[in-house]
Coordinates of C-alpha atoms and ligand atoms in Angstrom, one line a residue:
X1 CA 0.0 0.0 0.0
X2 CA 2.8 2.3 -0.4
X3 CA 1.9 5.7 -2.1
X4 CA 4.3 8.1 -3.7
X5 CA 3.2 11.5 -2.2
X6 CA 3.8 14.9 -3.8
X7 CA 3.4 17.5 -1.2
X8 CA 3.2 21.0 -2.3
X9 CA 4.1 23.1 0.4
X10 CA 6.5 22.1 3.1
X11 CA 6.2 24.2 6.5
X12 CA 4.8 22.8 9.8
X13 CA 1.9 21.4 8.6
X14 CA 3.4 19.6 5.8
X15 CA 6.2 18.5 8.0
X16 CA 3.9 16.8 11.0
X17 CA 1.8 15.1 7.9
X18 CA 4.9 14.0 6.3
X19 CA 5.8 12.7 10.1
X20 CA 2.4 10.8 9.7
X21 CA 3.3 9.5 6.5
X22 CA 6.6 8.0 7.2
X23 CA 5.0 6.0 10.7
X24 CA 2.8 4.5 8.0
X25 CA 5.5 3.7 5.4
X26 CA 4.9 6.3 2.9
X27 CA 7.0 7.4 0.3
X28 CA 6.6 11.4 0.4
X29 CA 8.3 14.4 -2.6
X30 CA 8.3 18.0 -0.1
X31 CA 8.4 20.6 -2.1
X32 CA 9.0 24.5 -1.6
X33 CA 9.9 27.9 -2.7
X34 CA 12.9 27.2 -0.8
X35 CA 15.6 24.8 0.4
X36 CA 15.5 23.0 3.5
X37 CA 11.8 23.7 4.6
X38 CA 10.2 22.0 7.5
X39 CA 8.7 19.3 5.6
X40 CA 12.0 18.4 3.1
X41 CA 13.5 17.7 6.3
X42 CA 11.6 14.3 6.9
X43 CA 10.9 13.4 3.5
X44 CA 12.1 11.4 1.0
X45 CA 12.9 13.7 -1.4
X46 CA 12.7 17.5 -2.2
X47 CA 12.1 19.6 -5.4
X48 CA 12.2 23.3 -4.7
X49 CA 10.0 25.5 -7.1
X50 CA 8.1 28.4 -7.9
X51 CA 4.3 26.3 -7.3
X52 CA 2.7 29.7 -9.3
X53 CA 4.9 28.7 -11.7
X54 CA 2.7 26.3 -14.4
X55 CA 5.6 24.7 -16.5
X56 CA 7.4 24.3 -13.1
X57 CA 4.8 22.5 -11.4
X58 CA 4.1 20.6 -14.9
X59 CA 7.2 19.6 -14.5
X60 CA 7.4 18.5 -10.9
X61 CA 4.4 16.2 -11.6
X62 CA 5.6 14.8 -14.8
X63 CA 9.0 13.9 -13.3
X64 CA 7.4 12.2 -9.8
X65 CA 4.5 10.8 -11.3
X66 CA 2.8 11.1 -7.8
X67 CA -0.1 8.6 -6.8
X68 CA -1.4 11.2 -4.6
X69 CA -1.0 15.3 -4.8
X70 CA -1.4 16.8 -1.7
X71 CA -1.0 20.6 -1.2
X72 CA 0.0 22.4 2.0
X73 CA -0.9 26.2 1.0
X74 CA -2.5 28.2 -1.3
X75 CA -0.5 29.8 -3.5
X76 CA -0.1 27.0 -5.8
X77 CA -0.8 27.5 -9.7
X78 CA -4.2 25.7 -8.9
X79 CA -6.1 25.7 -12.2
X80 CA -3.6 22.7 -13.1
X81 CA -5.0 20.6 -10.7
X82 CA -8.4 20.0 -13.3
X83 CA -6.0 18.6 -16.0
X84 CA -3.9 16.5 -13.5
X85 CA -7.2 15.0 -12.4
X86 CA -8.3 14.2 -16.0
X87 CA -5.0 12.3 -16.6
X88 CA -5.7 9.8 -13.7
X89 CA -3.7 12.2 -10.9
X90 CA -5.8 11.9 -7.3
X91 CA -5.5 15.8 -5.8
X92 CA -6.2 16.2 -2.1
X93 CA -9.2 17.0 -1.5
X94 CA -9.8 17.6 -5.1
X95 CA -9.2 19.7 -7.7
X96 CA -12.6 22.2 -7.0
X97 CA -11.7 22.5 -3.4
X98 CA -8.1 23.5 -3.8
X99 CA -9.5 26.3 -6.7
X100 CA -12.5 27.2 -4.7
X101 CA -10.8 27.8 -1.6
X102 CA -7.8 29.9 -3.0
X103 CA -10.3 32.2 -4.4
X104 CA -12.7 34.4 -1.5
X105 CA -15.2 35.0 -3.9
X106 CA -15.5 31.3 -5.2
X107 CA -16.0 30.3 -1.8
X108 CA -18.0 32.9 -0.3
X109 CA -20.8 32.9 -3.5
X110 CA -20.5 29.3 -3.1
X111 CA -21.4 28.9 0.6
X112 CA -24.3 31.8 0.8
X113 CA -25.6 31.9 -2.6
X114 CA -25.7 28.2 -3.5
X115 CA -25.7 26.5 -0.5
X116 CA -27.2 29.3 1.9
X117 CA -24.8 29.2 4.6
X118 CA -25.3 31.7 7.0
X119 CA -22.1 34.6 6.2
X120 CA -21.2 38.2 7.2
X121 CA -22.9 40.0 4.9
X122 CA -20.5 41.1 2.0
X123 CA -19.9 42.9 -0.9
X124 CA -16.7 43.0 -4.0
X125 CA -15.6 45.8 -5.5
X126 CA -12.7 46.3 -8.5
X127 CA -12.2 50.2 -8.4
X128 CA -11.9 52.8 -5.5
X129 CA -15.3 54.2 -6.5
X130 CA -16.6 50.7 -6.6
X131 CA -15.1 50.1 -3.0
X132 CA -16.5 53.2 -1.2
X133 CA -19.7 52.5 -2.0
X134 CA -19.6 48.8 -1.2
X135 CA -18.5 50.3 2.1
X136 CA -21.2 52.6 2.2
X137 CA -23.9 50.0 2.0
X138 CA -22.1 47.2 3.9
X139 CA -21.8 50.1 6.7
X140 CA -19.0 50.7 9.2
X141 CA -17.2 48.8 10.9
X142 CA -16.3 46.5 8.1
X143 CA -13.8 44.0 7.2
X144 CA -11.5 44.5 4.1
X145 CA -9.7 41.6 2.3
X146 CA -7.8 40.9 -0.4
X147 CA -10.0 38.0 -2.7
X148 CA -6.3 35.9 -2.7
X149 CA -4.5 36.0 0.7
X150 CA -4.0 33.9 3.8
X151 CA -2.6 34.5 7.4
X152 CA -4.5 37.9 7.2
X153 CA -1.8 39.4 4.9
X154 CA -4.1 42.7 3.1
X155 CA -6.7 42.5 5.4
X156 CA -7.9 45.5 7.7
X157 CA -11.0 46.6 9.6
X158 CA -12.6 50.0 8.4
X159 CA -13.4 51.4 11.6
X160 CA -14.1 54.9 10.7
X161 CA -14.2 56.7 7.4
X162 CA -10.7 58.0 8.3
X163 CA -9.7 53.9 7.7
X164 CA -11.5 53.7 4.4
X165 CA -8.6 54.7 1.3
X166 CA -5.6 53.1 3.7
X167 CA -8.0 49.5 3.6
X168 CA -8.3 49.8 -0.1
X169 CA -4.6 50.6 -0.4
X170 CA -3.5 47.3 1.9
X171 CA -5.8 44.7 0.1
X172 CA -4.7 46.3 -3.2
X173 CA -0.9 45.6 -2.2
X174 CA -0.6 42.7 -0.2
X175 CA -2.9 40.6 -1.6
X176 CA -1.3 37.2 -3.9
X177 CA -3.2 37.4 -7.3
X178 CA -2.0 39.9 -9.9
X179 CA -5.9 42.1 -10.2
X180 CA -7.4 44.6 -7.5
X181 CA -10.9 42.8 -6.7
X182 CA -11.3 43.2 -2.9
X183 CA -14.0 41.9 -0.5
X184 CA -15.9 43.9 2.0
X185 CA -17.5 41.9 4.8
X186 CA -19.7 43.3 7.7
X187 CA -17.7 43.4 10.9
X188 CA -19.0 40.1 13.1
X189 CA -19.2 41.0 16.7
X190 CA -18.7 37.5 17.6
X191 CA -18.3 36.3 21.3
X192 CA -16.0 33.8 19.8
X193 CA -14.8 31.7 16.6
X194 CA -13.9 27.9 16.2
X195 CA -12.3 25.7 14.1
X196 CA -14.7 22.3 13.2
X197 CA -12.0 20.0 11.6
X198 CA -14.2 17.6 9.4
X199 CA -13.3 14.7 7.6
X200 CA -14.7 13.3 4.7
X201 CA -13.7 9.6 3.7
X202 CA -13.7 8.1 0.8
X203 CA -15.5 5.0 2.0
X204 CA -16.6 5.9 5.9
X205 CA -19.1 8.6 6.4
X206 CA -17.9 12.4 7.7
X207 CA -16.8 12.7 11.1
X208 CA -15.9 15.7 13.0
X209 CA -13.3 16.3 15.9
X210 CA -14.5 18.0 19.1
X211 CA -14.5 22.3 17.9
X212 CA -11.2 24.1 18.8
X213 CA -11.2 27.6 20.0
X214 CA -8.9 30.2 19.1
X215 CA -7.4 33.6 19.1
X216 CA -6.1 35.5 16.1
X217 CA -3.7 38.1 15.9
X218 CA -3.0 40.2 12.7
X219 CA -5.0 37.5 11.1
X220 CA -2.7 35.0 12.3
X221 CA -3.3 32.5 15.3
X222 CA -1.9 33.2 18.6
X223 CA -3.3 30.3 21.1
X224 CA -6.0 27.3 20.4
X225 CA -7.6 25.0 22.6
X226 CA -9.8 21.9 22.0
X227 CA -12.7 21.1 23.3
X228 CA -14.3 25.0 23.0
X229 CA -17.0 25.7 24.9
X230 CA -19.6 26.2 22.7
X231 CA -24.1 25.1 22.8
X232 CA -25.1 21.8 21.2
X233 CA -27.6 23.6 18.9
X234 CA -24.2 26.0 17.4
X235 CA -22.2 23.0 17.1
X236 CA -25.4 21.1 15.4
X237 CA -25.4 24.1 12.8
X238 CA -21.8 24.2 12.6
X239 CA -21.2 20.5 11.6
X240 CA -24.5 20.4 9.2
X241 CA -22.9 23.8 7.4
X242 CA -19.5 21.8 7.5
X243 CA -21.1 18.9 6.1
X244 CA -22.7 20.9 3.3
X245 CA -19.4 22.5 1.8
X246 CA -17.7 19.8 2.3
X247 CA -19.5 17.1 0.3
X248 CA -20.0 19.8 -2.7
X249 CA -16.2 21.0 -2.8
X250 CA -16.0 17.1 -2.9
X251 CA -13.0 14.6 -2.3
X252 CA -11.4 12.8 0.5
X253 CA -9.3 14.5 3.9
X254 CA -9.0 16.8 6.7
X255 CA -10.7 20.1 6.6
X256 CA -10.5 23.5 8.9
X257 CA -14.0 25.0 8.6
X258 CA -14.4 28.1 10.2
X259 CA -16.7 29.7 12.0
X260 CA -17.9 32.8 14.4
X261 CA -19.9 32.1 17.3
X262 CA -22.2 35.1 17.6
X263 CA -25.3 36.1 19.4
X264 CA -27.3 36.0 16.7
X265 CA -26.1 32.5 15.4
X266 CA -23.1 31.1 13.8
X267 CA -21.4 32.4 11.1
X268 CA -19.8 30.7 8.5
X269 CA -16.3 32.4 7.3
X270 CA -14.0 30.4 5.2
X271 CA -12.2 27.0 5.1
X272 CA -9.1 25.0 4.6
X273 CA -9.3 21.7 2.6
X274 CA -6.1 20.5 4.6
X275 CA -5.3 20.3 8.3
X276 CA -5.7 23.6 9.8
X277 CA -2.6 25.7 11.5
X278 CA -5.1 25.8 14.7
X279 CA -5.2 22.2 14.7
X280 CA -2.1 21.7 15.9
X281 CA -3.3 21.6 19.1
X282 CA -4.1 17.9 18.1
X283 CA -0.6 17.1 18.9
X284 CA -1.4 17.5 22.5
X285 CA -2.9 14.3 22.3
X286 CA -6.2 15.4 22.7
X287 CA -7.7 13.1 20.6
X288 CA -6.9 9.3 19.3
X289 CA -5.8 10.8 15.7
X290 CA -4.2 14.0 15.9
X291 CA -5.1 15.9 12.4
X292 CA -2.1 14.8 10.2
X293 CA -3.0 11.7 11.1
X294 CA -6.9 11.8 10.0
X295 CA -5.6 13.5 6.7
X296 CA -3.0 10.5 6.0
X297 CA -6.0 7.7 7.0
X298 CA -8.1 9.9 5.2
X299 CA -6.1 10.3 1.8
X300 CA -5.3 6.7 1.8
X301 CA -8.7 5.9 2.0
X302 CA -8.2 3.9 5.8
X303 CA -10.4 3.2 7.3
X304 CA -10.9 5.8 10.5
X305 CA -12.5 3.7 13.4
X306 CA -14.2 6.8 15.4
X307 CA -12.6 9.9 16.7
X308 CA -12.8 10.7 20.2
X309 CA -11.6 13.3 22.6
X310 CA -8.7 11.9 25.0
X311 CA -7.4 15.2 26.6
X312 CA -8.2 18.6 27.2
X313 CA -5.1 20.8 25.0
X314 CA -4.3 23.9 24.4
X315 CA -1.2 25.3 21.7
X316 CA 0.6 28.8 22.5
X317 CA 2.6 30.2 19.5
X318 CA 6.4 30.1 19.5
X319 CA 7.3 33.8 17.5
X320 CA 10.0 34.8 16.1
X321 CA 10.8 38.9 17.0
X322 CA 13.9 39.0 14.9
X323 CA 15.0 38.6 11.1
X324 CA 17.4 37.0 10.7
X325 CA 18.9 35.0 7.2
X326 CA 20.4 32.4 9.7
X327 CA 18.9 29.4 11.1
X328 CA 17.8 31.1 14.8
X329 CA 18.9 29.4 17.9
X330 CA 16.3 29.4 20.5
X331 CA 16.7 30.5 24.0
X332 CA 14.6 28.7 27.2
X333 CA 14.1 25.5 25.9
X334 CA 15.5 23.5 28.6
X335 CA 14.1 25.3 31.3
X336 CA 10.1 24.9 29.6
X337 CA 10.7 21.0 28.9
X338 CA 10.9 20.9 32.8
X339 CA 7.2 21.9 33.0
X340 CA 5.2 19.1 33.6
X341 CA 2.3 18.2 31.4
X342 CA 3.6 20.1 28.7
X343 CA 5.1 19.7 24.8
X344 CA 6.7 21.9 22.1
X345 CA 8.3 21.7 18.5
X346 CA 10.5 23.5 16.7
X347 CA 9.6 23.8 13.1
X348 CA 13.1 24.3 12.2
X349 CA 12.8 26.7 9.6
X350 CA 16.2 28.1 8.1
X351 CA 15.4 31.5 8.7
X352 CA 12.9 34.2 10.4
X353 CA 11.6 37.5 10.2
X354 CA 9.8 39.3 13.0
X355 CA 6.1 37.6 13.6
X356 CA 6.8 34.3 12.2
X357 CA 5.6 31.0 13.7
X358 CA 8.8 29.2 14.5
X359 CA 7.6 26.5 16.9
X360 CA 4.3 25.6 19.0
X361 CA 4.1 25.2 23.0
X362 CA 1.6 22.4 23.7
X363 CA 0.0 21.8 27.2
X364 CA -3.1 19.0 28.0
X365 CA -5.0 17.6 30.9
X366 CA -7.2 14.9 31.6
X367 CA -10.6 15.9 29.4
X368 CA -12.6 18.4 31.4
X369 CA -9.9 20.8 32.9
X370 CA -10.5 24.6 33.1
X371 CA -9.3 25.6 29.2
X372 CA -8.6 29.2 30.7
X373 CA -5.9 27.6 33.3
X374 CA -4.2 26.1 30.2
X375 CA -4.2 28.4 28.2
X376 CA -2.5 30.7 30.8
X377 CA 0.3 27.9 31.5
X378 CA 0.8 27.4 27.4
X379 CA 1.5 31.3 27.3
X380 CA 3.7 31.5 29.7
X381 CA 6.0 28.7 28.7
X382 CA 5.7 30.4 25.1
X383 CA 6.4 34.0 26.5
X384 CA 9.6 32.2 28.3
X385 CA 11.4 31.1 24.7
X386 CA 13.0 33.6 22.9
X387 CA 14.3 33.2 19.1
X388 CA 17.7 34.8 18.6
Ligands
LIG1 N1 -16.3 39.5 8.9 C1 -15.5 39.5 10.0 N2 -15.9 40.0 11.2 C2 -15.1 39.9 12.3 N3 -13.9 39.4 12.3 C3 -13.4 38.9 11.2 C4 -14.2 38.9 9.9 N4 -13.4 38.3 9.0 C5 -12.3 37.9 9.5 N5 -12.2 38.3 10.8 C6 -11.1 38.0 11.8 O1 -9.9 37.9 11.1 C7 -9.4 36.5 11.1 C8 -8.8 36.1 9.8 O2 -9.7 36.2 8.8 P1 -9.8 35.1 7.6 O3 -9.8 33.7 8.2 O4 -10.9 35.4 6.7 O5 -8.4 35.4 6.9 P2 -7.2 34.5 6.4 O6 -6.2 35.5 5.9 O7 -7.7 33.6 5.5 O8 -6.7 33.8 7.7 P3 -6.1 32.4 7.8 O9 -5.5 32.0 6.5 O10 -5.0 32.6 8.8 O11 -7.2 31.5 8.2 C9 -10.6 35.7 11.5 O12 -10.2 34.5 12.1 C10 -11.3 36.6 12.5 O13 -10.7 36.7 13.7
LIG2 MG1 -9.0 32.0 8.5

């Protein structure tokens, strides 16, 4: 049953499902932008490419002959992934959820005007003029994002009319794809958001993992903790809503759906068809699979025997506050592998700028302890490593 593996993208994520991979005797290709990513340095082999690149990626796939293609990121040259799939090539999930999901306003017409998922309400617009009145009637405060993006990079929250040509200039700049179109949500006062990782199987029905909780930061996660707190009736809508947009992106593995938990309901927001950077707090052992390992079981199409909560976890965010062209030494280690209880990886990437994840602190407890004492002790031991 060994599968050749071509995964496009190598950082953390890639590099715990590659981890996953190898326990089960996989043969995995990591590939990158650059040399020596996380994930290159437990596979196999390595190819390191431009993925936007078409002819490179062409020829990536040509040269592997992959049984499975399995990306870690976005910012892939995705529309290749149709004619892959047409000359026998399996894509993780599948070809339409890796395009959908690179795309805001695939996904976001997809969920609320096909399927009728409950969103912030939102608007596009492709010219300044266009923009300010999309503002206008959306109304202020409202949320401002480039239409291809992750980790919050052009996004901004129009909080006055003061905010609203410095918005338009961010998503216009930092955004991935090479035209202006933007998207203008309504701000969601939300009392908080989750993560409902879903799996869909290519022989087993979908199952769902207890919801994580999180905290974001400059659109970037800061601390997540699994189980959330969160009613029966929002998780029912959550997982129905998951279901719904998983089984019509189609295909087989791990998803990160997300979601805001507000008074007036649950929101849907966006999704990852791939483990979610918030689910790392699976490698607390809070549950019998962590999430690299439903994806693998998942993408082999193994079966997956139930998933069930073991631990209550929380992760804490190792950042980097330095740039530095060097692979970064890290200070405190020894002193927060004495805390009991308590885990942590370092991703090992070969260089850092200010803000980047660098490593994870991981601390559980039997199923049922207080989240907030947790997620206190995970900061802490985070706070007390420095990258230099
Ligand atoms: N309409 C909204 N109302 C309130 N907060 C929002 C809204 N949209 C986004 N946010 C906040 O910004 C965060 C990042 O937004 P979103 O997930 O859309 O961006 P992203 O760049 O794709 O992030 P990532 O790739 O890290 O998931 C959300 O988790 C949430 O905290
Ligand atoms: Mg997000």
């Amino acid at each position: 049953m060994t599968k050749k593996i071509l995964l496009l993208g190598s950082g953390e994520l890639g590099k715990e499902f590659v981890i996953a991979a190898k326990r089960l005797g996989q043969y995995v290709v990591a590939v990158d932008s650059y040399d020596n990513a996380p994930a290159m340095q437990v596979a196999d082999e390595r190819e390191v490419i431009d993925m936007l690149n078409r002819a490179e990626l062409d020829r990536i796939v040509a040269k592997h002959k992959p049984d499975l293609i399995v990306p870690e990121i976005e910012a892939i040259r995705t529309e290749r992934f149709y004619d892959y799939e047409k000359e026998g090539y399996t894509v993780i999930p599948s070809a339409r959820a890796a395009n959908f999901t690179m795309n805001r306003k695939a996904i976001r017409d997809l969920a609320s005007k096909e399927l009728g998922l409950k969103t912030a309400p939102y608007q596009y617009a492709s010219d300044i003029d266009g923009f300010k009145k999309a503002v206008e009637q959306i109304g202020i405060p409202c949320v401002v994002k480039p239409l291809m993006s992750s980790s919050g990079k052009g996004q901004s929250v129009i909080k006055s009319k003061e905010d609203i040509a410095k918005a338009w200039e961010i998503a216009t700049t930092k955004g991935r794809g090479d035209y202006n179109e933007v998207i203008i949500e309504g701000f969601i006062n939300f009392t908080s958001e989750i993560t409902l990782l879903t799996v869909t199987q290519r022989y087993g029905e979908t199952l769902f993992c207890a919801p994580i909780g999180h905290r974001q930061e400059r659109g970037d996660y800061m601390e997540s903790w699994q189980p959330a707190e969160i009613h029966f009736y929002e998780l029912e809508a959550a997982q129905k809503m998951a279901k719904a947009i998983t089984s019509s992106l189609t295909g087989f593995g791990i998803w990160g759906v997300e979601f805001f938990l507000a008074e007036d309901g649950v929101y849907f927001s966006e999704l990852s068809p791939r483990p979610h950077d918030t689910g790392m707090v699976t490698l607390a052992g809070t549950q019998n699979f962590n999430e690299f390992e439903l994806h693998l079981r998942a993408v082999l199409g193994l079966p997956i025997p139930g998933i069930t909560l073991e631990r209550s976890g929380v992760s804490a965010v190792i950042l980097s506050e330095i740039e530095s062209k060097e692979a970064p030494q890290y200070l405190g280690i020894e002193k927060a592998a004495c805390v009991p209880k308590s885990d942590l990886r370092i991703f090992g990437k070969p260089f850092t700028r200010v803000n980047r994840r660098m490593g994870v602190v991981l601390v559980y407890d039997k199923v049922g302890t207080d989240i907030n004492s947790l997620r206190k002790k995970a900061k802490v031991i985070a706070d007390s490593i420095t990258v230099y």
